[in-house]
CSV table of C-alpha atoms and ligand atoms in Angstrom, one decimal:
chain,number,residue,atom,x,y,z
A,1,MET,CA,0.4,-0.4,0.4
A,2,PRO,CA,1.0,3.5,-1.0
A,3,ASP,CA,2.6,5.4,1.9
A,4,HIS,CA,1.0,9.1,1.8
A,5,ILE,CA,-2.7,8.7,1.2
A,6,HIS,CA,-3.8,12.2,0.7
A,7,TYR,CA,-7.6,13.1,-0.4
A,8,GLN,CA,-10.4,16.1,0.8
A,9,ASP,CA,-13.4,15.7,0.2
A,10,LEU,CA,-14.6,18.5,-1.4
A,11,GLY,CA,-19.5,17.8,-1.1
A,12,PHE,CA,-20.5,17.3,-3.7
A,13,GLY,CA,-19.4,13.6,-4.9
A,14,ILE,CA,-15.7,15.2,-5.9
A,15,SER,CA,-13.0,14.5,-4.5
A,16,CYS,CA,-9.8,16.2,-4.7
A,17,ILE,CA,-6.0,13.5,-4.4
A,18,ASP,CA,-2.8,14.2,-4.1
A,19,THR,CA,-0.5,12.6,-6.8
A,20,MET,CA,2.2,13.2,-5.0
A,21,LEU,CA,4.5,14.5,-7.4
A,22,GLN,CA,7.2,15.4,-5.8
A,23,ARG,CA,5.7,16.7,-3.0
A,24,GLN,CA,2.5,16.8,-1.3
A,25,GLY,CA,0.7,19.7,-2.5
A,26,LEU,CA,2.2,20.4,-5.5
A,27,ALA,CA,0.0,18.3,-8.0
A,28,ALA,CA,-3.8,16.7,-7.8
A,29,CYS,CA,-6.6,14.8,-9.7
A,30,TYR,CA,-10.2,14.2,-9.5
A,31,LEU,CA,-12.5,12.2,-8.6
A,32,ILE,CA,-16.9,12.6,-9.0
A,33,GLU,CA,-18.9,10.0,-7.5
A,34,HIS,CA,-22.5,9.8,-8.5
A,35,GLU,CA,-24.8,7.3,-8.3
A,36,GLY,CA,-23.6,4.5,-7.9
A,37,MET,CA,-20.6,5.7,-11.3
A,38,ALA,CA,-16.8,7.0,-10.8
A,39,GLY,CA,-14.7,8.7,-13.1
A,40,PHE,CA,-11.2,10.6,-13.0
A,41,ILE,CA,-10.7,14.1,-13.5
A,42,ASP,CA,-6.2,13.7,-14.3
A,43,THR,CA,-4.3,10.8,-12.8
A,44,GLY,CA,-1.9,11.8,-12.1
A,45,THR,CA,2.1,9.5,-13.6
A,46,SER,CA,2.2,6.1,-13.3
A,47,ASN,CA,3.2,6.6,-9.7
A,48,SER,CA,0.7,7.8,-8.5
A,49,ILE,CA,-1.7,5.1,-10.2
A,50,PRO,CA,-1.6,3.1,-6.9
A,51,ILE,CA,-3.0,6.5,-4.9
A,52,LEU,CA,-5.6,6.7,-7.0
A,53,LEU,CA,-6.6,2.6,-6.6
A,54,GLU,CA,-6.4,3.5,-2.6
A,55,VAL,CA,-8.2,5.2,-2.6
A,56,LEU,CA,-11.3,4.3,-4.5
A,57,LYS,CA,-10.9,1.5,-2.2
A,58,ARG,CA,-10.8,3.1,1.1
A,59,LYS,CA,-14.3,4.8,-0.8
A,60,GLY,CA,-15.5,1.3,-1.2
A,61,ILE,CA,-16.2,2.0,-4.7
A,62,ILE,CA,-14.4,-0.7,-7.6
A,63,ARG,CA,-13.1,-0.4,-10.4
A,64,GLU,CA,-15.7,-2.0,-12.6
A,65,GLN,CA,-17.1,1.4,-11.4
A,66,VAL,CA,-15.3,3.4,-13.2
A,67,ALA,CA,-17.5,4.6,-15.9
A,68,TYR,CA,-14.5,7.2,-17.3
A,69,VAL,CA,-11.3,8.7,-17.2
A,70,MET,CA,-10.5,11.9,-18.1
A,71,PRO,CA,-6.4,13.4,-18.5
A,72,THR,CA,-7.5,17.7,-19.2
A,73,HIS,CA,-4.6,17.3,-22.0
A,74,VAL,CA,-1.3,15.0,-22.6
A,75,HIS,CA,1.0,16.5,-20.3
A,76,LEU,CA,1.7,13.9,-17.9
A,77,ASP,CA,1.2,15.1,-14.7
A,78,HIS,CA,-2.0,15.5,-15.6
A,79,ALA,CA,-2.5,12.3,-18.3
A,80,GLY,CA,0.8,10.3,-17.4
A,81,GLY,CA,-1.5,7.2,-15.8
A,82,SER,CA,-4.2,7.4,-18.4
A,83,GLY,CA,-2.7,4.1,-20.0
A,84,GLY,CA,-2.1,2.5,-16.3
A,85,LEU,CA,-5.7,3.3,-15.1
A,86,MET,CA,-7.2,2.2,-17.6
A,87,ARG,CA,-5.4,-1.6,-17.7
A,88,GLU,CA,-7.8,-1.7,-14.1
A,89,PHE,CA,-10.2,0.0,-14.7
A,90,PRO,CA,-12.3,-2.4,-17.1
A,91,ASN,CA,-14.9,-1.0,-18.3
A,92,ALA,CA,-13.3,2.3,-18.7
A,93,VAL,CA,-13.9,4.6,-21.7
A,94,LEU,CA,-11.1,6.8,-21.9
A,95,LEU,CA,-12.7,10.8,-22.8
A,96,ALA,CA,-9.9,12.4,-25.2
A,97,HIS,CA,-9.2,15.8,-27.1
A,98,PRO,CA,-9.2,15.8,-30.1
A,99,ARG,CA,-5.8,16.9,-30.7
A,100,GLY,CA,-4.0,14.5,-27.6
A,101,ALA,CA,-6.7,11.2,-28.5
A,102,ARG,CA,-2.7,9.9,-30.8
A,103,HIS,CA,-1.0,10.8,-28.2
A,104,LEU,CA,-1.9,8.4,-25.5
A,105,ILE,CA,-2.9,5.9,-27.8
A,106,ASP,CA,1.2,6.1,-28.5
A,107,PRO,CA,2.6,7.8,-26.2
A,108,GLY,CA,6.3,7.3,-27.6
A,109,LYS,CA,5.7,11.3,-28.8
A,110,LEU,CA,5.0,12.8,-25.4
A,111,ILE,CA,8.0,10.7,-23.9
A,112,LYS,CA,10.1,11.9,-26.3
A,113,GLY,CA,8.4,16.2,-25.9
A,114,SER,CA,9.0,14.6,-21.9
A,115,LEU,CA,12.9,13.9,-22.5
A,116,ALA,CA,13.8,17.1,-23.6
A,117,VAL,CA,11.9,19.4,-21.5
A,118,TYR,CA,13.1,17.3,-18.1
A,119,GLY,CA,15.3,15.4,-19.3
A,120,GLU,CA,16.3,11.5,-18.3
A,121,ALA,CA,16.9,11.2,-14.8
A,122,ALA,CA,14.4,13.7,-14.0
A,123,PHE,CA,11.5,12.4,-16.8
A,124,LYS,CA,12.2,8.6,-15.0
A,125,ALA,CA,11.9,9.2,-11.1
A,126,MET,CA,8.8,11.4,-12.3
A,127,PHE,CA,6.4,9.8,-14.9
A,128,GLY,CA,7.7,6.0,-14.6
A,129,GLU,CA,6.2,4.1,-16.8
A,130,LEU,CA,4.1,5.1,-19.4
A,131,VAL,CA,1.0,2.4,-21.2
A,132,PRO,CA,-0.5,3.0,-24.2
A,133,VAL,CA,-4.2,2.9,-23.8
A,134,ASP,CA,-6.3,0.9,-26.9
A,135,ALA,CA,-7.9,3.2,-29.6
A,136,ASP,CA,-10.9,1.4,-29.4
A,137,ARG,CA,-11.6,2.6,-25.8
A,138,VAL,CA,-10.9,5.8,-26.3
A,139,ARG,CA,-13.4,8.7,-27.3
A,140,GLU,CA,-12.8,12.2,-28.8
A,141,MET,CA,-14.1,14.9,-27.2
A,142,GLY,CA,-15.2,18.1,-29.4
A,143,ASP,CA,-15.6,21.9,-28.1
A,144,GLU,CA,-19.1,22.3,-25.4
A,145,PHE,CA,-19.2,17.9,-26.4
A,146,GLU,CA,-21.9,16.1,-23.6
A,147,ILE,CA,-21.7,13.9,-21.5
A,148,ASP,CA,-23.8,12.2,-19.3
A,149,PHE,CA,-22.0,11.1,-15.8
A,150,ASN,CA,-25.7,8.5,-15.0
A,151,GLY,CA,-27.9,12.1,-15.2
A,152,ARG,CA,-25.1,14.2,-14.2
A,153,LYS,CA,-24.3,16.4,-16.8
A,154,LEU,CA,-20.9,17.3,-18.0
A,155,VAL,CA,-19.6,19.7,-20.4
A,156,PHE,CA,-16.4,19.4,-21.9
A,157,LEU,CA,-15.0,22.5,-23.6
A,158,ASP,CA,-12.0,23.1,-26.4
A,159,THR,CA,-9.6,25.6,-23.7
A,160,PRO,CA,-6.5,26.6,-25.8
A,161,GLY,CA,-3.2,28.8,-24.4
A,162,HIS,CA,-1.6,27.3,-21.6
A,163,ALA,CA,-1.5,24.3,-24.6
A,164,ARG,CA,-4.3,23.7,-27.6
A,165,HIS,CA,-4.5,19.8,-26.9
A,166,HIS,CA,-5.9,20.9,-23.2
A,167,TYR,CA,-9.7,20.6,-23.0
A,168,CYS,CA,-11.6,21.5,-19.3
A,169,VAL,CA,-15.0,20.3,-17.7
A,170,PHE,CA,-17.9,22.1,-16.7
A,171,ASP,CA,-19.9,20.2,-13.7
A,172,GLU,CA,-23.3,21.8,-13.6
A,173,LEU,CA,-24.1,20.4,-10.1
A,174,SER,CA,-21.6,21.9,-8.7
A,175,ALA,CA,-20.9,24.7,-10.4
A,176,GLY,CA,-17.8,24.7,-10.7
A,177,LEU,CA,-14.8,23.9,-13.6
A,178,PHE,CA,-11.9,21.2,-13.6
A,179,THR,CA,-9.6,23.5,-15.4
A,180,GLY,CA,-6.4,21.5,-15.1
A,181,ASP,CA,-3.4,24.3,-16.3
A,182,THR,CA,-5.7,26.4,-17.6
A,183,PHE,CA,-6.8,28.1,-14.7
A,184,GLY,CA,-3.8,28.2,-13.8
A,185,THR,CA,-1.0,27.3,-10.9
A,186,SER,CA,-1.9,28.5,-7.5
A,187,TYR,CA,-0.2,26.5,-4.4
A,188,PRO,CA,-1.9,27.2,-1.5
A,189,GLU,CA,1.6,27.4,0.8
A,190,LEU,CA,1.3,30.7,-1.5
A,191,ASN,CA,-2.0,32.1,-0.5
A,192,LEU,CA,-1.7,33.2,2.9
A,193,GLY,CA,-1.3,36.4,3.0
A,194,LYS,CA,-3.6,39.1,1.4
A,195,GLY,CA,-4.6,38.8,-2.6
A,196,ARG,CA,-4.2,35.7,-3.6
A,197,PHE,CA,-1.0,34.2,-6.1
A,198,ILE,CA,-1.3,32.8,-8.8
A,199,PHE,CA,0.1,31.6,-12.3
A,200,PRO,CA,-0.2,30.6,-15.8
A,201,PRO,CA,1.9,27.8,-15.9
A,202,SER,CA,3.7,28.9,-19.6
A,203,THR,CA,5.1,25.6,-19.3
A,204,PRO,CA,6.2,24.2,-23.8
A,205,VAL,CA,5.8,23.7,-26.7
A,206,GLN,CA,1.9,25.1,-26.7
A,207,PHE,CA,1.9,29.1,-24.2
A,208,ASP,CA,-0.3,31.1,-26.5
A,209,PRO,CA,-1.2,34.2,-24.5
A,210,ALA,CA,-4.2,36.1,-26.4
A,211,ALA,CA,-5.4,32.5,-26.6
A,212,TRP,CA,-5.6,32.2,-23.4
A,213,GLN,CA,-7.3,35.5,-22.3
A,214,ASN,CA,-10.1,34.5,-24.3
A,215,THR,CA,-10.3,30.8,-23.1
A,216,LEU,CA,-10.7,32.8,-19.7
A,217,ASP,CA,-13.4,35.3,-21.2
A,218,ARG,CA,-15.1,31.7,-22.2
A,219,LEU,CA,-15.1,29.8,-19.1
A,220,LEU,CA,-16.0,32.8,-17.0
A,221,THR,CA,-19.2,32.9,-19.8
A,222,TYR,CA,-20.3,29.7,-18.0
A,223,LYS,CA,-20.6,31.8,-14.2
A,224,PRO,CA,-18.2,29.1,-12.5
A,225,GLU,CA,-19.0,29.2,-9.0
A,226,ARG,CA,-16.1,27.1,-7.6
A,227,VAL,CA,-12.1,26.3,-10.3
A,228,PHE,CA,-10.5,22.7,-9.4
A,229,LEU,CA,-7.2,22.9,-10.5
A,230,THR,CA,-4.2,20.6,-10.8
A,231,HIS,CA,-1.8,22.5,-9.1
A,232,PHE,CA,-3.8,22.6,-7.0
A,233,GLY,CA,-6.9,22.2,-5.3
A,234,MET,CA,-10.5,23.5,-4.8
A,235,HIS,CA,-10.9,27.8,-5.0
A,236,GLU,CA,-13.6,29.5,-5.1
A,237,GLU,CA,-12.9,33.0,-6.1
A,238,VAL,CA,-13.4,32.7,-9.3
A,239,ASP,CA,-13.0,36.3,-10.5
A,240,VAL,CA,-10.3,38.1,-7.9
A,241,LEU,CA,-7.9,34.6,-9.8
A,242,CYS,CA,-9.1,35.0,-13.2
A,243,LYS,CA,-8.5,38.4,-13.0
A,244,LEU,CA,-4.8,37.9,-11.5
A,245,LEU,CA,-4.1,35.7,-14.1
A,246,LYS,CA,-5.3,37.8,-16.9
A,247,GLN,CA,-2.9,40.0,-15.7
A,248,ALA,CA,-0.4,37.6,-15.1
A,249,ILE,CA,0.0,35.9,-18.9
A,250,ARG,CA,0.3,39.9,-19.9
A,251,ASP,CA,2.8,39.9,-17.2
A,252,TYR,CA,5.0,36.9,-18.5
A,253,ALA,CA,4.6,37.4,-22.0
A,254,GLU,CA,5.9,41.6,-21.7
A,255,THR,CA,8.4,40.4,-19.5
A,256,ALA,CA,9.5,37.6,-22.2
A,257,GLN,CA,9.9,40.7,-24.8
A,258,GLU,CA,11.9,42.6,-23.1
A,259,TYR,CA,14.2,40.1,-23.0
A,260,VAL,CA,14.5,39.1,-27.2
A,261,GLU,CA,17.7,40.5,-28.3
A,262,ALA,CA,19.1,39.0,-24.5
A,263,GLU,CA,22.0,36.2,-24.3
A,264,ASN,CA,21.0,33.5,-22.0
A,265,ARG,CA,17.5,34.4,-22.4
A,266,SER,CA,16.0,31.6,-20.4
A,267,ASP,CA,17.8,32.1,-17.6
A,268,ARG,CA,17.5,35.9,-17.3
A,269,ILE,CA,13.4,35.3,-17.8
A,270,THR,CA,13.7,33.1,-15.1
A,271,GLN,CA,15.6,35.4,-13.1
A,272,SER,CA,12.7,38.4,-14.0
A,273,ILE,CA,9.9,36.6,-13.4
A,274,LEU,CA,11.1,34.3,-10.3
A,275,GLN,CA,12.0,38.1,-8.3
A,276,ALA,CA,8.4,39.1,-9.5
A,277,SER,CA,6.9,36.8,-7.7
A,278,VAL,CA,9.1,36.7,-5.0
A,279,ASN,CA,8.5,40.7,-4.4
A,280,TYR,CA,4.8,40.3,-4.8
A,281,LEU,CA,4.2,37.3,-1.9
A,282,LEU,CA,6.6,39.2,0.5
A,283,ASP,CA,4.2,42.7,-0.7
A,284,GLN,CA,1.8,40.5,-0.1
A,285,ASN,CA,2.6,38.8,4.3
A,286,CYS,CA,2.5,35.9,2.1
A,287,GLY,CA,4.3,34.7,6.0
A,288,ILE,CA,6.7,32.2,4.3
A,289,ASP,CA,10.5,33.6,3.6
A,290,VAL,CA,11.9,33.8,0.6
A,291,ALA,CA,14.0,30.6,0.1
A,292,THR,CA,11.1,28.4,1.2
A,293,ILE,CA,9.3,30.8,-1.8
A,294,HIS,CA,12.3,29.2,-4.3
A,295,HIS,CA,11.9,25.6,-3.0
A,296,LEU,CA,7.8,26.0,-3.7
A,297,ILE,CA,8.4,27.4,-7.4
A,298,GLN,CA,12.1,28.1,-9.4
A,299,ARG,CA,11.2,24.8,-10.4
A,300,ASP,CA,8.0,25.9,-12.1
A,301,MET,CA,9.9,29.0,-13.3
A,302,GLU,CA,12.7,27.1,-14.7
A,303,LEU,CA,9.7,25.5,-16.7
A,304,ASN,CA,7.8,28.8,-17.4
A,305,ALA,CA,10.3,30.7,-18.8
A,306,GLN,CA,11.4,27.8,-21.3
A,307,GLY,CA,8.4,27.4,-22.7
A,308,LEU,CA,8.4,32.4,-22.8
A,309,ASP,CA,11.7,31.6,-24.5
A,310,HIS,CA,10.5,28.8,-26.9
A,311,TRP,CA,7.4,31.2,-27.4
A,312,LEU,CA,9.0,34.3,-28.5
A,313,THR,CA,10.8,32.1,-31.1
A,314,THR,CA,7.2,31.7,-33.1
A,315,LEU,CA,7.0,35.3,-32.7
A,316,ASP,CA,8.0,37.6,-36.1
B,401,ZN,ZN1,0.1,21.1,-18.6
């Protein structure tokens, strides 16, 4: 049995499960239960599978009850466990974004892309083994496709900005949006000050600030009362967070452009966005020292800078 099982019931039959990627409180996935049906939104990595199975067991849900596995997009902290989970759940259908489906069926390109971002040692430690999903168990979910989750409506929305293979799921019953990376990253430890702290994961290679702004405006038209972030947890100050995130996306794009001609561009951007985040957090009396802030977000900022650096190469 896995040592570290952390999950929280959020009401509406929704549980937030910590997938224990690198540390507690970094990455989550969500279990939905409704009238005897179960489904996962995001999966964690292959290493998270024993945690998810243990949570099902503790809740008295049998594997045959799991009807859907729903990775919001194919980045491995969200979808890496998909194939392994599908092997455990004989009745499940994998609901995939049309641009992501083929990568879950044949994960070769995903592995190659992630190796390029993370390097081999970190890749293996973080993501483990990727299991392909049988093509006949995959259903592609286009924009505004819906499923009837035993009487509960889930709506799938195409949400470019972080990635072009990203969907969000609107759950009518909770008036909640499962947002993957589209509604940003907001760690609980960094939300203890006056203001909220949220940033766009501008991870390589499909950061698109203009599309992202439009996506966020569109998500708000569903009038969500809560958002379920993969990084991390449920947040109910939806309008406040959205405004901050939109500003942060603009700031990131501006910062990147300031360094367009710089040498060591990616490092310079990392330093700039890390320092801006630290300054903001100290200003908000976040109650956490600089070393701890670095510990919590430095790696994110490096990945974000890599994404911004790549984005600059696409502008002309
Ligand atoms: Zn992602």
